[in-house]
XYZ file of C-alpha atoms in Angstrom:
732
model
C -16.539 27.887 40.398
C -17.144 31.995 40.173
C -20.584 31.168 41.369
C -20.007 30.292 44.950
C -21.092 32.683 47.410
C -17.137 33.341 48.242
C -14.866 35.717 46.315
C -11.874 34.142 44.424
C -8.964 33.174 45.615
C -6.679 34.918 44.122
C -4.575 34.228 40.789
C -1.562 33.073 41.480
C 0.532 33.786 38.408
C 3.046 31.647 36.288
C 3.049 27.845 36.334
C 5.446 25.897 37.542
C 6.758 22.157 37.952
C 3.338 20.312 39.170
C 4.008 17.787 41.922
C 0.660 15.858 41.518
C -1.703 15.041 38.444
C -4.391 16.166 41.405
C -3.199 19.371 40.834
C -3.579 19.549 36.721
C -5.592 20.209 34.503
C -5.346 20.022 30.829
C -7.791 22.051 28.821
C -7.701 22.702 25.258
C -9.490 25.106 23.461
C -12.088 24.754 19.984
C -13.735 26.518 18.150
C -14.344 27.662 14.075
C -11.183 30.399 13.089
C -12.336 33.530 14.729
C -13.812 32.351 16.943
C -11.781 34.166 19.873
C -9.300 31.093 21.586
C -6.147 33.123 21.487
C -7.511 36.377 22.260
C -9.375 34.645 25.413
C -6.404 32.553 25.821
C -4.615 35.828 26.362
C -7.560 36.771 28.737
C -7.013 33.786 31.220
C -3.340 34.410 31.564
C -3.754 38.270 32.167
C -6.560 36.950 34.349
C -4.718 34.276 36.291
C -1.119 37.297 36.710
C 1.084 35.495 33.960
C 0.610 38.571 31.357
C 1.305 41.819 33.352
C -1.507 44.340 31.835
C -0.487 45.296 28.394
C 0.021 41.643 27.928
C 3.343 41.299 27.818
C 4.972 38.481 30.155
C 7.555 39.350 32.411
C 11.274 38.328 29.916
C 9.716 39.946 26.708
C 6.623 39.141 24.024
C 3.016 38.111 24.260
C 1.643 34.555 24.830
C 0.560 35.219 21.480
C 4.300 35.192 19.887
C 4.341 31.706 18.770
C 5.117 31.201 14.786
C 6.269 33.979 12.547
C 4.104 32.344 9.694
C 1.116 33.250 12.643
C 2.000 36.966 12.536
C 2.075 37.334 8.593
C -1.234 34.627 8.012
C -2.754 36.205 11.016
C -4.410 33.218 11.707
C -3.084 30.397 14.254
C -1.817 27.126 11.919
C 0.097 24.887 15.321
C -0.917 23.936 18.332
C 0.809 25.797 21.788
C 0.438 25.884 24.976
C 0.143 27.680 27.935
C 0.940 27.150 31.550
C -0.776 29.265 33.710
C -1.596 29.027 38.147
C -4.770 29.582 39.172
C -5.754 28.647 42.715
C -2.638 25.952 43.895
C -4.092 24.446 40.202
C -1.678 24.472 37.745
C -4.046 24.860 34.437
C -2.263 23.512 30.751
C -4.273 26.004 28.159
C -3.978 23.440 25.210
C -5.153 27.127 21.864
C -5.708 25.104 18.643
C -6.426 26.578 14.638
C -9.570 26.945 14.170
C -9.469 26.289 10.613
C -10.128 22.832 8.590
C -6.716 22.602 7.146
C -4.908 22.436 10.811
C -7.343 19.800 12.009
C -4.494 17.716 12.601
C -3.165 20.127 15.294
C -6.680 20.386 16.665
C -6.938 16.183 16.876
C -2.771 16.358 18.869
C -4.992 19.455 21.012
C -7.698 16.628 22.015
C -5.183 13.942 22.745
C -2.932 15.880 25.321
C -5.621 17.113 27.447
C -8.476 16.119 29.600
C -11.527 18.498 29.021
C -12.385 20.694 26.337
C -13.600 23.701 26.338
C -15.328 25.150 22.585
C -14.875 28.456 22.268
C -18.317 29.776 20.020
C -18.556 33.651 19.228
C -22.041 35.680 19.224
C -21.545 36.984 16.440
C -20.991 33.835 14.251
C -22.563 31.631 15.887
C -21.984 27.527 15.239
C -20.237 26.290 12.121
C -20.676 22.539 11.223
C -16.536 21.507 11.557
C -17.413 22.732 15.891
C -20.669 20.317 15.811
C -18.266 17.312 14.246
C -15.075 17.956 17.127
C -18.413 17.833 19.655
C -19.400 14.860 18.281
C -15.719 13.810 18.425
C -14.717 14.391 21.970
C -18.704 12.737 22.572
C -17.685 9.714 21.004
C -14.887 9.239 23.780
C -16.541 11.287 26.718
C -14.683 14.076 27.041
C -16.091 16.275 29.369
C -16.876 19.733 27.911
C -18.188 23.816 28.371
C -18.872 26.690 26.006
C -18.175 29.537 26.579
C -19.358 32.474 24.718
C -16.810 35.173 22.744
C -17.488 38.321 20.742
C -20.313 40.169 23.122
C -19.173 43.137 22.447
C -20.335 42.702 18.149
C -23.472 44.891 17.966
C -26.178 41.718 16.898
C -24.722 39.348 20.351
C -27.075 38.204 21.513
C -26.677 35.615 24.718
C -29.293 34.168 25.569
C -30.741 33.421 21.928
C -26.921 31.935 21.881
C -26.871 30.133 24.531
C -30.091 28.308 22.512
C -28.036 27.520 19.591
C -25.906 25.628 21.702
C -27.859 23.476 23.283
C -29.827 22.752 19.983
C -26.734 22.669 18.185
C -24.514 20.267 21.220
C -27.765 19.133 23.129
C -29.132 16.292 21.127
C -31.457 14.593 22.453
C -31.036 16.325 25.852
C -31.014 19.872 26.033
C -31.450 20.911 28.847
C -27.199 19.194 29.494
C -26.402 22.395 27.495
C -27.650 25.829 29.874
C -25.863 28.778 31.390
C -24.551 28.573 34.503
C -24.464 33.078 33.762
C -26.423 35.587 32.072
C -25.286 39.157 30.934
C -25.665 42.349 32.785
C -25.897 45.119 30.705
C -24.513 48.920 31.158
C -26.378 52.240 29.644
C -26.958 52.223 26.558
C -24.458 53.560 23.954
C -25.935 57.147 21.570
C -26.502 53.951 19.125
C -28.639 52.023 21.600
C -26.023 48.582 22.296
C -26.427 48.365 26.332
C -22.639 46.727 26.371
C -22.288 43.762 28.366
C -20.633 44.360 31.959
C -21.077 42.388 33.857
C -22.819 38.698 34.938
C -25.489 37.525 36.950
C -25.169 33.989 38.881
C -28.054 32.208 38.648
C -27.738 29.463 40.796
C -25.677 31.962 43.535
C -28.557 34.546 42.468
C -25.231 37.336 42.802
C -24.284 39.990 40.593
C -20.213 39.956 38.926
C -18.700 42.847 37.698
C -16.281 43.912 35.769
C -17.174 47.492 34.465
C -13.589 48.980 36.695
C -11.446 46.616 35.344
C -11.278 44.002 38.118
C -14.650 42.056 39.775
C -16.686 43.040 42.427
C -19.490 41.352 43.769
C -21.785 42.642 44.597
C -26.360 41.108 45.785
C -28.624 42.286 42.663
C -32.011 44.528 43.578
C -34.783 42.852 44.200
C -36.458 44.223 40.561
C -32.989 41.006 39.279
C -34.728 38.302 40.776
C -37.590 38.117 38.595
C -35.984 37.995 35.634
C -33.687 34.935 36.527
C -36.157 33.295 37.907
C -37.080 30.821 34.848
C -33.638 30.196 34.205
C -32.189 29.663 37.531
C -34.662 26.423 37.577
C -33.968 25.599 33.927
C -30.173 25.869 35.337
C -31.340 23.367 38.761
C -33.579 21.458 37.278
C -30.660 20.225 34.560
C -28.222 19.740 37.597
C -30.576 17.130 39.729
C -31.579 15.093 36.330
C -27.441 14.661 36.534
C -26.638 14.317 40.158
C -25.300 10.803 40.938
C -28.043 11.209 43.987
C -30.964 9.097 42.638
C -32.758 11.074 45.996
C -31.896 14.725 45.149
C -34.545 15.005 42.313
C -37.502 13.877 44.293
C -36.316 15.933 47.204
C -36.785 18.343 44.550
C -40.171 17.927 42.927
C -41.121 18.144 46.339
C -40.754 21.078 47.332
C -37.470 20.916 49.274
C -35.283 23.881 48.289
C -31.543 22.702 47.594
C -28.717 24.466 48.633
C -26.553 26.702 46.476
C -23.122 24.380 47.797
C -25.259 20.906 47.110
C -25.738 21.814 43.493
C -22.466 23.477 42.830
C -21.334 20.075 43.728
C -23.750 18.092 41.918
C -22.463 21.001 38.642
C -18.303 19.891 39.027
C -18.890 16.193 39.302
C -21.676 16.270 36.735
C -18.893 18.598 34.122
C -16.278 15.868 35.462
C -18.606 13.480 34.002
C -18.713 14.789 30.795
C -22.866 14.993 31.420
C -23.545 18.339 32.294
C -22.033 20.682 29.519
C -22.546 24.411 30.791
C -22.312 27.812 29.254
C -20.060 30.677 30.614
C -19.270 33.735 29.094
C -16.234 35.615 28.227
C -14.539 38.654 27.024
C -10.586 40.235 27.641
C -10.091 42.415 29.049
C -10.303 46.840 28.374
C -7.032 48.463 27.886
C -5.969 48.846 31.531
C -7.946 47.004 33.214
C -6.588 43.746 35.774
C -9.173 40.600 34.545
C -11.679 40.525 31.199
C -14.942 40.166 31.885
C -16.425 35.639 32.928
C -12.207 35.501 32.802
C -12.576 34.643 36.608
C -15.462 32.177 36.421
C -13.727 30.697 33.577
C -11.001 29.465 35.453
C -12.822 28.355 37.979
C -15.122 25.628 36.561
C -11.033 24.445 34.802
C -9.967 24.105 37.906
C -12.677 22.721 39.966
C -15.493 21.232 37.300
C -13.056 19.774 35.034
C -11.013 16.355 35.149
C -8.101 15.420 37.560
C -5.091 13.841 35.096
C -6.203 10.467 37.535
C -9.158 10.416 35.793
C -8.788 10.418 32.149
C -7.795 6.708 31.481
C -4.674 6.152 29.189
C -4.541 5.151 25.671
C -3.672 1.503 25.411
C -0.148 0.741 25.653
C 1.430 -2.350 25.150
C 4.893 -3.532 24.944
C 7.282 -2.835 21.504
C 6.381 -6.520 20.250
C 2.854 -5.429 20.503
C 2.376 -7.455 23.871
C -0.680 -5.436 26.279
C 0.722 -4.051 28.535
C -1.502 -2.190 31.773
C -0.280 0.476 33.430
C -1.822 2.032 37.050
C -3.377 5.274 36.798
C -1.002 8.135 35.638
C 0.960 7.638 38.854
C 4.150 9.806 38.995
C 6.338 6.582 40.626
C 5.172 4.620 38.091
C 7.146 3.075 34.329
C 7.196 6.045 32.031
C 4.484 6.295 29.699
C 4.922 9.660 27.653
C 3.686 10.525 24.298
C 5.446 13.821 21.850
C 1.909 14.858 20.500
C 3.512 18.150 18.556
C 6.960 18.665 16.958
C 8.322 21.941 16.008
C 12.191 23.020 15.180
C 13.815 26.964 17.015
C 16.184 28.776 15.144
C 17.897 28.472 18.128
C 17.558 25.108 20.472
C 17.175 22.937 17.522
C 14.044 20.570 17.484
C 11.717 21.031 20.230
C 8.796 18.343 21.408
C 5.987 19.264 23.219
C 5.216 16.093 25.156
C 2.122 14.729 27.388
C 3.722 12.022 29.971
C 0.454 9.369 31.199
C 2.481 7.260 33.710
C 6.194 8.065 35.312
C 7.953 11.013 35.780
C 10.599 12.775 33.038
C 12.945 14.727 33.490
C 15.820 16.306 32.456
C 19.206 14.494 30.970
C 17.257 11.007 31.316
C 18.140 8.328 28.486
C 14.248 7.137 27.263
C 13.174 4.864 24.264
C 11.836 5.740 21.232
C 9.335 4.094 19.758
C 7.708 4.758 16.836
C 4.171 5.314 15.275
C 3.168 3.730 12.352
C 2.810 6.629 9.804
C 5.664 4.315 7.924
C 3.139 5.284 4.555
C 3.250 8.800 4.948
C 7.065 9.157 4.347
C 7.271 9.226 8.491
C 9.992 5.733 9.500
C 8.600 3.676 12.735
C 11.829 4.648 15.886
C 13.579 2.100 17.752
C 15.250 3.686 19.446
C 17.474 5.364 22.918
C 17.749 8.971 22.799
C 18.763 11.345 25.848
C 16.258 13.518 26.616
C 17.360 17.794 27.411
C 16.173 20.095 29.127
C 12.054 20.149 30.270
C 10.646 23.909 29.890
C 7.336 24.516 30.414
C 6.180 27.067 26.946
C 4.608 31.321 27.045
C 5.043 32.286 23.630
C 8.639 32.612 22.658
C 9.780 32.219 25.979
C 10.860 28.567 27.593
C 10.531 28.560 31.271
C 12.683 25.555 32.705
C 11.627 23.007 34.360
C 12.681 20.771 37.092
C 10.921 18.045 36.173
C 7.517 17.018 34.736
C 5.299 13.499 36.350
C 2.321 11.557 34.448
C -0.507 13.852 33.456
C 1.643 16.945 32.586
C 3.024 18.726 29.807
C 6.416 20.089 29.230
C 8.721 20.988 25.678
C 11.927 18.843 25.295
C 14.826 19.759 24.295
C 16.785 18.162 21.467
C 15.026 14.423 20.968
C 16.418 14.348 17.269
C 14.707 11.373 16.686
C 11.108 11.512 17.864
C 8.742 12.929 15.622
C 5.243 13.276 16.358
C 2.850 10.152 17.613
C 6.066 8.587 18.942
C 6.501 7.092 22.578
C 9.290 7.907 24.847
C 9.804 5.303 28.013
C 12.631 3.627 30.470
C 15.600 2.549 27.459
C 15.173 -0.796 29.613
C 10.999 -0.254 29.519
C 10.650 -0.412 26.397
C 6.965 0.635 25.276
C 4.150 1.458 22.403
C 1.188 3.661 22.750
C -1.611 3.668 20.876
C -1.606 6.097 18.396
C -4.898 8.830 17.679
C -6.218 9.197 14.652
C -4.671 11.434 11.753
C -6.769 12.725 8.446
C -5.817 11.440 5.121
C -4.212 14.081 3.278
C -5.790 14.013 0.231
C -4.266 17.316 -1.463
C -1.464 16.532 -4.049
C 0.756 19.241 -4.533
C 3.723 18.713 -6.869
C 7.210 20.508 -6.434
C 10.428 20.743 -7.298
C 13.427 22.790 -6.008
C 13.770 25.750 -7.719
C 17.696 25.506 -7.686
C 20.777 23.476 -8.278
C 21.882 24.912 -4.180
C 17.597 24.398 -2.907
C 17.984 21.235 -4.564
C 20.834 19.981 -2.494
C 19.051 21.056 0.840
C 15.899 19.496 -0.555
C 16.165 15.720 1.182
C 16.968 17.290 4.346
C 14.192 20.213 4.545
C 11.639 18.109 3.891
C 12.498 15.349 5.495
C 12.122 17.732 8.967
C 9.360 19.204 7.041
C 6.925 15.470 7.888
C 8.444 14.824 11.274
C 6.469 18.365 12.602
C 3.905 17.531 10.325
C 1.863 13.558 11.127
C -0.706 14.690 8.725
C 0.874 15.664 6.137
C 2.680 12.225 3.347
C 5.391 12.703 1.294
C 5.729 10.851 -1.894
C 8.354 10.109 -4.548
C 6.252 8.494 -7.431
C 8.286 5.908 -8.840
C 5.289 6.725 -11.991
C 5.664 9.778 -12.337
C 8.890 10.707 -10.577
C 7.919 13.300 -10.070
C 7.481 14.195 -5.125
C 4.528 15.065 -4.003
C 3.487 16.469 -0.349
C -0.097 15.217 0.449
C -1.184 18.279 2.341
C -4.945 18.587 3.923
C -5.772 21.596 1.934
C -4.630 25.038 1.027
C -3.819 26.318 3.474
C -1.757 23.497 5.142
C 0.437 24.205 1.712
C 0.784 26.782 1.479
C 2.436 27.429 5.454
C 4.905 24.329 4.436
C 5.748 26.227 1.654
C 6.589 28.721 4.028
C 7.803 26.517 6.672
C 10.284 25.073 3.810
C 11.444 28.050 2.948
C 12.101 30.287 5.838
C 12.070 28.308 8.543
C 14.830 26.125 6.120
C 15.999 27.515 4.057
C 14.749 25.795 1.207
C 12.815 27.498 -2.424
C 10.662 25.186 -4.745
C 8.616 25.395 -7.288
C 4.867 23.918 -7.599
C 4.327 22.110 -10.392
C 1.108 20.385 -11.964
C 0.738 17.242 -10.353
C 0.575 14.325 -12.379
C -1.276 11.091 -12.379
C 0.199 7.692 -12.916
C -1.477 6.244 -16.281
C -1.155 3.583 -18.428
C -1.936 2.202 -21.914
C -2.447 -0.822 -22.839
C -3.885 -2.654 -25.711
C -7.696 -2.597 -27.868
C -6.952 -5.480 -30.177
C -5.008 -8.088 -31.123
C -1.743 -6.869 -32.804
C 1.760 -9.318 -34.612
C 5.112 -7.350 -33.886
C 8.509 -8.223 -35.323
C 11.885 -6.772 -33.974
C 14.762 -6.819 -36.153
C 17.863 -5.781 -34.801
C 20.663 -6.728 -37.399
C 24.027 -4.772 -37.229
C 27.822 -5.913 -38.749
C 30.646 -3.265 -37.518
C 33.901 -5.170 -37.949
C 34.229 -8.790 -35.249
C 30.707 -9.323 -33.904
C 27.836 -7.965 -34.764
C 24.753 -7.843 -32.814
C 22.001 -10.537 -34.816
C 18.445 -11.105 -33.468
C 15.297 -10.597 -34.696
C 12.069 -12.160 -33.005
C 8.131 -12.276 -34.275
C 5.310 -11.625 -31.435
C 2.142 -12.204 -30.861
C 0.405 -9.703 -28.268
C -3.025 -9.332 -27.165
C -4.868 -8.034 -24.496
C -6.160 -9.003 -20.350
C -8.713 -7.808 -17.721
C -7.214 -5.283 -15.789
C -5.503 -6.608 -13.024
C -3.692 -8.907 -15.192
C -0.275 -7.580 -15.517
C 2.239 -8.260 -18.452
C 1.910 -12.667 -19.714
C 5.194 -13.901 -21.754
C 4.378 -16.832 -23.694
C 7.606 -18.916 -25.817
C 5.691 -21.282 -28.326
C 8.830 -21.260 -30.267
C 8.476 -24.335 -33.133
C 12.504 -25.963 -33.439
C 14.721 -23.812 -32.359
C 14.433 -20.857 -34.248
C 15.045 -18.907 -30.853
C 17.715 -20.577 -29.073
C 16.651 -21.503 -25.789
C 19.099 -19.270 -23.629
C 18.020 -16.397 -25.531
C 13.727 -16.440 -24.639
C 14.416 -14.852 -21.607
C 16.221 -12.090 -23.365
C 13.585 -11.707 -25.552
C 10.972 -11.387 -22.132
C 13.611 -8.889 -20.356
C 12.972 -6.166 -23.891
C 9.352 -7.104 -23.627
C 9.218 -5.601 -20.390
C 12.108 -3.024 -19.852
C 9.757 -1.273 -23.545
C 6.404 -2.177 -21.671
C 7.996 -0.635 -18.313
C 8.367 2.736 -21.249
C 4.756 2.219 -22.848
C 3.907 2.289 -26.428
C 1.969 5.837 -26.918
C 1.945 8.176 -24.603
C 5.044 7.341 -21.830
C 3.305 5.290 -19.540
C 3.914 2.101 -18.751
C 1.870 -0.865 -20.868
C -0.266 -3.071 -18.413
C -2.940 -6.220 -18.594
C -1.505 -8.017 -22.551
C -0.712 -11.372 -22.980
C 2.818 -11.577 -25.002
C 3.942 -15.024 -27.109
C 6.688 -15.758 -28.391
C 6.424 -16.942 -32.073
C 9.030 -17.167 -33.736
C 12.576 -15.563 -34.748
C 16.301 -15.967 -36.029
C 20.012 -15.721 -34.211
C 22.859 -15.955 -35.317
C 25.693 -18.894 -34.096
C 28.378 -15.671 -33.848
C 26.977 -12.318 -34.031
C 23.424 -13.990 -31.865
C 23.889 -12.217 -27.791
C 21.612 -11.684 -24.470
C 21.366 -7.805 -25.548
C 20.710 -8.117 -29.129
C 17.446 -10.019 -28.769
C 16.226 -7.348 -25.527
C 16.436 -4.444 -28.387
C 14.674 -7.876 -30.478
C 11.742 -7.824 -28.121
C 11.891 -4.343 -27.489
C 11.326 -3.520 -31.837
C 8.757 -5.768 -31.343
C 6.973 -4.849 -29.232
C 6.813 -1.696 -30.674
C 5.957 -2.629 -33.973
C 3.055 -4.487 -32.446
C 2.573 -0.781 -30.876
C 2.175 0.876 -34.039
C -0.677 -1.450 -35.919
C -3.378 -1.074 -33.055
C -5.392 1.226 -30.893
C -3.699 1.397 -27.568
C -5.495 2.587 -24.970
C -4.936 5.296 -22.309
C -5.895 4.194 -18.292
C -5.817 6.325 -16.227
C -6.184 5.507 -12.634
C -10.137 5.486 -10.827
C -10.589 6.191 -6.919
C -13.654 4.655 -4.631
C -15.158 8.196 -3.255
C -16.937 7.559 0.460
C -17.881 11.411 1.446
C -19.268 12.077 4.302
C -21.723 14.838 4.653
C -24.880 16.841 5.938
C -27.901 15.846 4.948
C -28.997 19.347 3.203
C -25.664 18.813 1.138
C -26.738 15.439 -0.288
C -28.108 16.158 -3.451
C -25.047 18.940 -4.496
C -22.612 16.314 -3.794
C -23.752 13.993 -5.367
C -23.763 16.000 -8.869
C -21.239 17.170 -9.060
C -19.573 13.441 -8.162
C -21.849 12.668 -11.803
C -20.518 16.087 -13.143
C -16.626 15.069 -12.389
C -17.489 11.765 -14.747
C -18.085 9.989 -11.841
C -20.540 6.987 -10.418
C -22.479 6.985 -7.796
C -22.558 3.463 -6.351
C -25.054 4.024 -3.310
C -25.988 6.610 0.089
C -26.422 4.743 3.155
C -27.731 6.404 6.276
C -25.137 7.703 9.113
C -26.112 8.756 12.266
C -25.912 12.887 12.704
C -28.490 13.765 9.907
C -25.568 12.891 7.714
C -25.468 10.474 5.041
C -22.135 8.588 3.255
C -21.692 8.238 -0.513
C -20.332 6.254 -2.124
C -18.162 6.920 -5.515
C -16.411 5.837 -8.642
C -14.688 9.143 -9.875
C -11.498 9.280 -11.999
C -8.482 10.218 -10.578
C -7.917 13.212 -12.990
C -11.314 15.170 -11.421
C -10.483 14.628 -7.911
C -7.406 16.176 -7.675
C -8.562 19.031 -5.776
C -11.418 17.026 -4.890
C -10.042 18.186 -0.680
C -11.019 21.597 -1.487
C -13.692 21.567 -3.526
C -15.806 19.958 -1.228
C -15.037 22.248 1.765
C -16.299 24.502 -0.295
C -19.196 22.674 -1.269
C -20.587 21.643 2.549
C -19.211 24.406 4.192
C -16.484 22.119 5.888
C -19.048 20.192 6.594
C -17.907 17.512 4.613
C -14.775 14.932 5.099
C -14.289 11.922 2.316
C -11.857 9.397 2.296
C -10.556 7.125 -1.118
C -9.353 4.662 -2.316
C -7.672 3.106 -5.244
C -10.244 0.254 -7.544
C -8.098 0.145 -11.025
C -7.487 1.030 -13.941
C -9.681 1.833 -17.142
C -10.115 2.842 -20.483
C -10.196 7.030 -20.589
C -12.434 8.862 -23.132
C -11.166 9.019 -26.177
C -10.758 13.154 -27.116
C -8.898 13.614 -23.033
C -6.974 10.361 -23.883
C -5.703 12.858 -27.565
C -5.114 15.630 -25.074
C -2.709 13.443 -23.308
C -1.094 12.110 -26.391
C -0.322 15.704 -28.015
C 1.064 16.889 -24.598
C 2.805 13.657 -24.501
C 3.932 14.747 -28.341
C 4.341 18.749 -27.566
C 7.284 17.562 -24.250
C 9.483 15.043 -26.233
C-alpha cells in the first residue's frame, strides 16, 4: 500500500481485457449524494493515467460523461463503470448514485463488486442510509474501506470524522475501523484554516506530500513522531488483533517490535477477509496537478488489500429447471455464467448491457443463452432464449473501448443483446444456467400516466417496455379495475427520471394523472329488486321478468348466485342468463361505478314468454333487478386496506406511529430488531399511503423503509364515500 517504504510502482493508464482473475479488482463506491464519489472516480482515473490533467479521456469527453439527465440534474442517477489500470492490475471502479431513489443501481453495483469503498464527506458525516448499506455489506461479509473527502471544507475535521466512522461502522468493535494516515497540514491561510497538503503514514512513519501536484515521500521531523505515536499504537493493536497469526499479539505485548512488512501483510489479509476496515483520505487534484491527495494510497489499498474475484463465492447457480449446479470458483475455462447487472440504451448503438462474468470467458459474436430473472410481477417477462451478442467493450464516460474477451471475474459492456434485461443470466446455449437474482427494493410510489397525444399513444407501449427493461426496480401495471397505466417507482426523483427518459430517449410525451385506488361496492343490508325487460317492435320481441333478493356476505366471499325458482316460472335454460346479467352489472357497479362484491343474489321468481324470451332478454332483466335492489338500500364503498411494516430507527418510532394514526391507520404492534431499529406493523387504507414512500423518507431522514401487502377491502368513512360518489356523478 501507499504506506510502504518504497515509492509507488507507477500507473499503467487505460485498462484492457484482463488475462487472469487474479489481475482484476472490482470495487463499488458507496455514499450519500454529494459525498464526492464521482469526483473521486475522476481523481483516481487521473492518478492512474487514464485521463489527462484536464480530466479528459484521450478521445474526448470525461469519465463523468454518463447521461444527459445526470448533467441536467447535477447528480448521478445510474450505475457507471470506469476501468483503470494500476501496477498491472485492472481496477473496475463502479460509481453508484447516492440518492435513495436509485438504490436499485446501488444494489446492482454491490452485486458486480467484490469490495466496497464507503465515501464519507468530512463536512457532512455519515447518514442513516449509508449505515444501512454498511449493514447489508456486513451481512454478506463484503470487504470494506472508508475514504474521507471534502477535507478542504472550512469545518472539516479528519480526526473527528474517523471517530464518527468508528462509532457508525465499528459496531461492537470500533478498533476494527481505524485510520491508516493522518493529515499533513500546510501553513494557515488568511482565514486561519490550514489546508491539508499531504498524509502521514502511521505504519511507515513517513510523510507523503502532495502540495506540488505529485506525491513526494520524506522522513518526518523528529518532533512529529510523538504526535502520531498514540494513533500508530492503536492501529498496530487493531491489526494484530485481527491477525491470523495467534502468536503475534503475545509477541507484541511481550515488547517485541513487529516489523512494518509483517504488519502491512496482516493488514492486507484482514481487509480482504472483511474483518478490518481502514480509513483513508482523498481529495481531487488541483488545476494542473497530476495526482490528487491520497489517490495513490487508495489505489494501492484497492490493488493489494481488496480481494480478487477468486476469493468471492459466486451466487447460487442452477439449471433452468431448478437443479443445483456446482461451479469451480471463477474459472475462465469453466462453463459460461455471466449476469446482466445494468441495461442502458445508447442512441447510436442501441441497447448496451453491463455484464459481470462469474465463470468462463465471454467473447464477441458468440451465441449465448439468456435465462431470465423472476420479475414477471414487475412487468419484466421471464426469458429462455438464445441471442448472439455483439461487440465487447470497456466503457469510459461516453466512449466504448473494444475488448477481445472478458474472463471470469471481469466486467464488460455487451452490445446488441435485444432480449436480455437487468438481472438475466448469460450462459452457453448448449448448457443453459440461471443465477439466483439479487434482492431488489419494491417500488411503492405509483405514477399514473397517459399518452399526451395520439402519436405518443402509438409509441407508449414500446417506450414503456424499453424503460422497464433497463430498470428492474420499476414496475409497470395495467390496472384492470381503474383502466390506468401505472409506473411504480421508488420515489419522486426516480419518477422524474423515468418521465424524462420516456421523453428524451424514446420520444414519448406523457401526462401524469391522479392515481386511482381500486374501490369496491357492497350492500349494507338485505334488499329486493325486480327486473322487467319487455319490448315489442314487430317480429320477435323481448320479454323477461325476474325477481331477486340480495343480501350482504362477509368480506372475501365474492358473489354467490342461488336459484330458488319454483314451478318453472323462469325456464331452466334462462337461469344462467339471469346470473350472467347480474354478474355483468356487478362488475360495472351500482353506485359509483366500482365492482360489487360480497353479496348473495337469490333468484326467487320471474316470468317468461314462449316466443319473445331469450338469453339476452334475461341477462338484461337480471342487470335491471340488481340495479333496482341497489336503489332501495345503502351501498357501502369499500376501500383497500394494506398491511404495512415499517422498519425505522428507534429515534423515529414515535413520529412514525403518530403519522400512521393520522392516516387512519391502526397500529398492530411493534417489534424490536437489531441495530437499534423497530419494526412497526399497522393496517392503513391505501388511499392514505399513495405518497408514503416520499413522506416516510422525509419523516425519518432517509433511514426507514417499509413494505405493504393487500389485506382486504373494508367500508370507508361515510364523508369520504360521499365525496367519491359526487366525483363519480360529476364525471358521468
